[in-house]
Amino acid sequence: MASNIYLVRQRISRLGQRMSAFQINLNPLKEPLGFIKVLQWIASIFSFATCGGFKGKTEILVHCPPPNDNKTVTATFGYPFRLNQASFETPPHVNVCDVTWKDHVLIGDYSSSAQFYVTFAVFVFLYCIAALLLYVGYTNLYRDSRKFPMIDFVVTLVVTFLWLVSTSAWAKALTDIKIATGPSIVQELGPCKKTGVMCYFGSVTSMGSLNVSVIFGFLNMILWGGNAWFVYKETSLHSPSNTSAPHSQGGIPPPAGM
């Protein structure tokens, strides 16, 4: 028992000495492992920024009975896209067809897909910073260790899969958001079904940035999937002889002729 505790303390002490030996080495950034990680870091920023920062509105043109007034009502929406909380608003101090428009809202709640996508992108962003710090500041510690490359490889596989899941869910939600804020909203509004009231779809804010967020989501999936090979090459699964070399120094030399 005492010997086991001593070995654990010794390993912790060695790890502490290695972690204290921080030394910047930019060479890993010139290799695919580090260069692709930089691209992943940048792509994750675009992913959560283009989605999480969106604000838009949809406008409905309302034609009231005599005296034949034409007014505009607007519903403002944005991230996290709880459309069922986005009520219609009228111009200040303007009565539009004697209807309390703030009691009428858009249809749908897509916050789960949007928040999952953005939150995941933020976590990926933070992980890329930590990985780059390890690559650049503790290059020898990463490559001499069996655990760090293996953990990096497992995380890479999991992140690739989650990019596929989160982006697919967000792409489906975005399609539904476009439908819920488009011309079909006119058919769902109660005031537009009143006698003498005619509603026409006006406009909706362009969702180009949200389309870009979907594109970057799938781009991230490709980057992480492609980088899995380069991370795998650093693990003991690909080159067990390289990772075990530091541990075999001072041991029995290999037989001659091998």
Coordinates of C-alpha atoms in Angstrom, one line a residue:
M1 CA 0.0 0.0 0.0
A2 CA 2.8 2.4 0.9
S3 CA 4.7 1.6 -2.3
N4 CA 1.6 2.4 -4.3
I5 CA 1.2 5.7 -2.6
Y6 CA 4.8 6.4 -3.2
L7 CA 4.5 5.6 -6.9
V8 CA 1.4 7.9 -7.3
R9 CA 3.2 10.7 -5.6
Q10 CA 6.3 10.2 -7.8
R11 CA 4.1 10.3 -10.9
I12 CA 2.4 13.4 -9.8
S13 CA 5.7 15.0 -9.0
R14 CA 7.0 14.2 -12.5
L15 CA 3.9 15.5 -14.1
G16 CA 4.2 18.7 -12.0
Q17 CA 7.8 19.2 -13.2
R18 CA 6.8 18.8 -16.8
M19 CA 3.8 21.1 -16.5
S20 CA 6.0 23.8 -14.9
A21 CA 8.4 23.6 -17.9
F22 CA 6.2 25.8 -20.1
Q23 CA 8.1 26.6 -23.3
I24 CA 6.5 28.1 -26.5
N25 CA 7.2 26.0 -29.6
L26 CA 5.4 27.1 -32.7
N27 CA 6.5 24.1 -34.8
P28 CA 3.3 22.1 -34.1
L29 CA 1.3 24.9 -35.8
K30 CA 3.1 24.2 -39.0
E31 CA 2.0 20.6 -38.9
P32 CA -1.5 19.4 -39.8
L33 CA -2.3 18.6 -36.1
G34 CA -1.8 22.1 -35.0
F35 CA -2.8 24.0 -38.1
I36 CA -6.2 22.2 -38.4
K37 CA -6.8 22.9 -34.7
V38 CA -6.4 26.6 -35.4
L39 CA -9.0 26.3 -38.3
Q40 CA -11.3 24.5 -35.9
W41 CA -11.0 27.3 -33.4
I42 CA -11.8 29.9 -36.0
A43 CA -14.7 27.9 -37.4
S44 CA -16.3 27.4 -34.0
I45 CA -16.2 31.2 -33.5
F46 CA -18.2 31.7 -36.7
S47 CA -20.6 29.0 -35.7
F48 CA -21.8 30.5 -32.4
A49 CA -21.4 34.1 -33.5
T50 CA -23.6 33.8 -36.6
C51 CA -26.3 32.0 -34.8
G52 CA -26.3 33.5 -31.3
G53 CA -26.2 37.1 -32.4
F54 CA -29.1 37.0 -34.8
K55 CA -32.0 39.5 -34.5
G56 CA -34.9 39.7 -37.0
K57 CA -38.5 40.7 -37.5
T58 CA -41.5 39.8 -39.7
E59 CA -44.0 42.3 -40.9
I60 CA -47.7 41.9 -41.7
L61 CA -49.7 44.5 -43.7
V62 CA -53.2 44.8 -42.3
H63 CA -56.1 46.4 -44.2
C64 CA -58.9 47.4 -41.9
P65 CA -62.6 48.0 -42.7
P66 CA -63.8 51.5 -43.4
P67 CA -62.2 54.0 -43.2
N68 CA -59.9 51.6 -45.1
D69 CA -56.7 52.1 -43.1
N70 CA -53.6 50.2 -44.1
K71 CA -51.3 49.5 -41.1
T72 CA -48.2 47.4 -40.4
V73 CA -47.7 45.1 -37.4
T74 CA -44.3 43.6 -36.5
A75 CA -43.1 40.7 -34.6
T76 CA -39.5 40.7 -33.5
F77 CA -37.6 37.5 -32.9
G78 CA -34.0 36.2 -32.4
Y79 CA -31.8 33.8 -30.6
P80 CA -32.8 31.4 -28.8
F81 CA -35.8 31.5 -31.2
R82 CA -38.7 31.1 -28.7
L83 CA -41.2 32.3 -31.4
N84 CA -44.1 31.6 -29.1
Q85 CA -42.9 34.5 -27.0
A86 CA -42.6 36.9 -29.9
S87 CA -45.7 39.0 -29.9
F88 CA -46.9 41.4 -32.6
E89 CA -46.5 45.1 -32.0
T90 CA -48.2 48.1 -33.6
P91 CA -46.8 51.6 -34.2
P92 CA -46.9 53.7 -31.0
H93 CA -50.4 55.0 -30.2
V94 CA -51.9 53.5 -33.3
N95 CA -55.1 51.3 -33.2
V96 CA -55.0 48.7 -35.8
C97 CA -58.5 47.3 -36.5
D98 CA -59.4 47.4 -32.8
V99 CA -57.2 44.4 -32.1
T100 CA -54.9 43.8 -29.2
W101 CA -52.0 42.6 -31.3
K102 CA -49.7 42.0 -28.4
D103 CA -51.9 39.0 -27.4
H104 CA -51.0 37.3 -30.7
V105 CA -47.6 35.6 -31.1
L106 CA -45.6 33.6 -33.7
I107 CA -45.8 29.8 -33.6
G108 CA -43.1 27.4 -32.4
D109 CA -40.2 27.1 -29.9
Y110 CA -36.9 26.2 -31.4
S111 CA -34.7 27.1 -28.4
S112 CA -33.5 23.6 -27.7
S113 CA -31.9 23.1 -31.0
A114 CA -30.5 26.6 -31.2
Q115 CA -29.1 26.6 -27.7
F116 CA -27.6 23.1 -28.1
Y117 CA -25.8 24.2 -31.2
V118 CA -24.4 27.4 -29.8
T119 CA -23.5 26.0 -26.4
F120 CA -21.7 23.1 -28.1
A121 CA -19.8 25.5 -30.4
V122 CA -18.7 27.5 -27.3
F123 CA -17.4 24.4 -25.6
V124 CA -15.5 23.4 -28.8
F125 CA -14.0 26.9 -28.8
L126 CA -12.7 26.5 -25.3
Y127 CA -11.4 23.0 -25.9
C128 CA -9.4 24.3 -29.0
I129 CA -7.8 26.9 -26.8
A130 CA -6.7 24.3 -24.3
A131 CA -5.5 21.9 -27.0
L132 CA -3.5 24.7 -28.7
L133 CA -2.0 25.6 -25.4
L134 CA -0.9 22.0 -24.9
Y135 CA 0.4 21.7 -28.4
V136 CA 2.4 24.9 -28.3
G137 CA 3.5 25.2 -24.7
Y138 CA 3.9 21.5 -23.7
T139 CA 4.9 19.8 -26.9
N140 CA 7.2 17.3 -25.3
L141 CA 4.7 16.5 -22.5
Y142 CA 2.0 15.8 -25.2
R143 CA 4.1 13.6 -27.4
D144 CA 5.9 11.7 -24.6
S145 CA 2.6 10.8 -22.9
R146 CA 0.3 8.0 -23.7
K147 CA -2.8 9.5 -22.1
F148 CA -2.9 13.0 -23.7
P149 CA -2.9 11.9 -27.3
M150 CA -5.5 9.1 -26.6
I151 CA -7.8 11.6 -24.8
D152 CA -7.4 14.0 -27.6
F153 CA -8.3 11.3 -30.1
V154 CA -11.4 10.2 -28.2
V155 CA -12.6 13.8 -27.8
T156 CA -12.0 14.4 -31.5
L157 CA -14.3 11.4 -32.4
V158 CA -17.0 12.5 -30.0
V159 CA -16.9 16.1 -31.2
T160 CA -17.1 15.0 -34.8
F161 CA -20.3 13.1 -34.0
L162 CA -21.8 15.9 -32.0
W163 CA -21.2 18.4 -34.7
L164 CA -23.2 16.2 -37.0
V165 CA -26.0 15.9 -34.5
S166 CA -26.2 19.5 -33.4
T167 CA -25.9 20.9 -36.9
S168 CA -28.5 18.6 -38.4
A169 CA -30.9 19.5 -35.6
W170 CA -30.2 23.2 -36.0
A171 CA -30.6 23.0 -39.8
K172 CA -34.1 21.3 -39.3
A173 CA -35.1 24.0 -36.8
L174 CA -33.9 26.8 -39.1
T175 CA -36.2 25.4 -41.9
D176 CA -39.1 25.5 -39.5
I177 CA -38.2 29.0 -38.4
K178 CA -38.3 30.2 -42.0
I179 CA -41.8 28.7 -42.4
A180 CA -43.1 30.1 -39.1
T181 CA -42.0 33.6 -39.9
G182 CA -42.8 33.5 -43.6
P183 CA -46.1 34.1 -45.6
S184 CA -47.8 31.1 -43.9
I185 CA -48.1 33.2 -40.7
V186 CA -51.0 35.1 -42.2
Q187 CA -53.2 32.1 -42.3
E188 CA -52.6 31.4 -38.6
L189 CA -53.3 34.8 -37.2
G190 CA -56.8 35.1 -35.6
P191 CA -57.4 38.8 -36.4
C192 CA -56.8 38.1 -40.1
K193 CA -59.8 35.9 -40.1
K194 CA -62.2 38.6 -38.9
T195 CA -64.8 39.9 -41.3
G196 CA -63.5 42.9 -43.3
V197 CA -59.9 42.5 -42.1
M198 CA -57.4 41.6 -44.8
C199 CA -53.8 40.7 -44.0
Y200 CA -50.9 40.5 -46.4
F201 CA -47.4 39.2 -45.7
G202 CA -45.0 42.2 -45.8
S203 CA -41.4 41.1 -45.2
V204 CA -39.0 39.1 -43.0
T205 CA -35.4 39.8 -42.1
S206 CA -32.9 37.9 -44.3
M207 CA -31.6 34.8 -42.5
G208 CA -28.3 34.7 -44.5
S209 CA -26.2 34.6 -41.3
L210 CA -28.2 31.6 -40.0
N211 CA -27.6 29.8 -43.3
V212 CA -23.9 30.5 -42.8
S213 CA -24.1 29.1 -39.3
V214 CA -25.4 25.8 -40.7
I215 CA -22.6 25.8 -43.3
F216 CA -19.9 26.3 -40.6
G217 CA -21.5 23.5 -38.6
F218 CA -21.0 21.0 -41.3
L219 CA -17.5 22.5 -42.1
N220 CA -16.6 21.9 -38.4
M221 CA -17.7 18.3 -38.7
I222 CA -15.4 17.9 -41.8
L223 CA -12.5 19.5 -40.0
W224 CA -12.8 17.4 -36.9
G225 CA -13.4 14.2 -38.9
G226 CA -10.4 14.9 -41.0
N227 CA -8.2 15.8 -38.1
A228 CA -9.0 12.5 -36.4
W229 CA -6.4 10.8 -38.5
F230 CA -3.6 13.2 -37.5
V231 CA -4.6 12.9 -33.9
Y232 CA -4.7 9.1 -34.2
K233 CA -1.1 9.1 -35.5
E234 CA 0.0 10.6 -32.2
T235 CA -1.5 7.8 -30.2
S236 CA 0.0 4.5 -29.1
L237 CA -2.5 2.7 -31.3
H238 CA -0.7 3.9 -34.4
S239 CA 2.9 3.9 -33.2
P240 CA 3.3 2.0 -30.0
S241 CA 7.1 1.8 -30.4
N242 CA 7.5 5.6 -30.5
T243 CA 5.4 6.2 -27.3
S244 CA 7.1 3.5 -25.4
A245 CA 10.7 4.6 -26.4
P246 CA 11.1 7.0 -23.5
H247 CA 10.1 4.3 -21.0
S248 CA 12.5 1.8 -22.4
Q249 CA 15.6 4.0 -22.2
G250 CA 18.2 2.2 -20.0
G251 CA 16.4 -1.1 -20.5
I252 CA 17.4 -4.2 -22.4
P253 CA 18.4 -3.2 -26.0
P254 CA 16.6 -4.9 -28.9
P255 CA 18.2 -8.0 -30.4
A256 CA 20.8 -7.4 -33.1
G257 CA 19.5 -7.5 -36.7
M258 CA 16.0 -6.2 -35.7

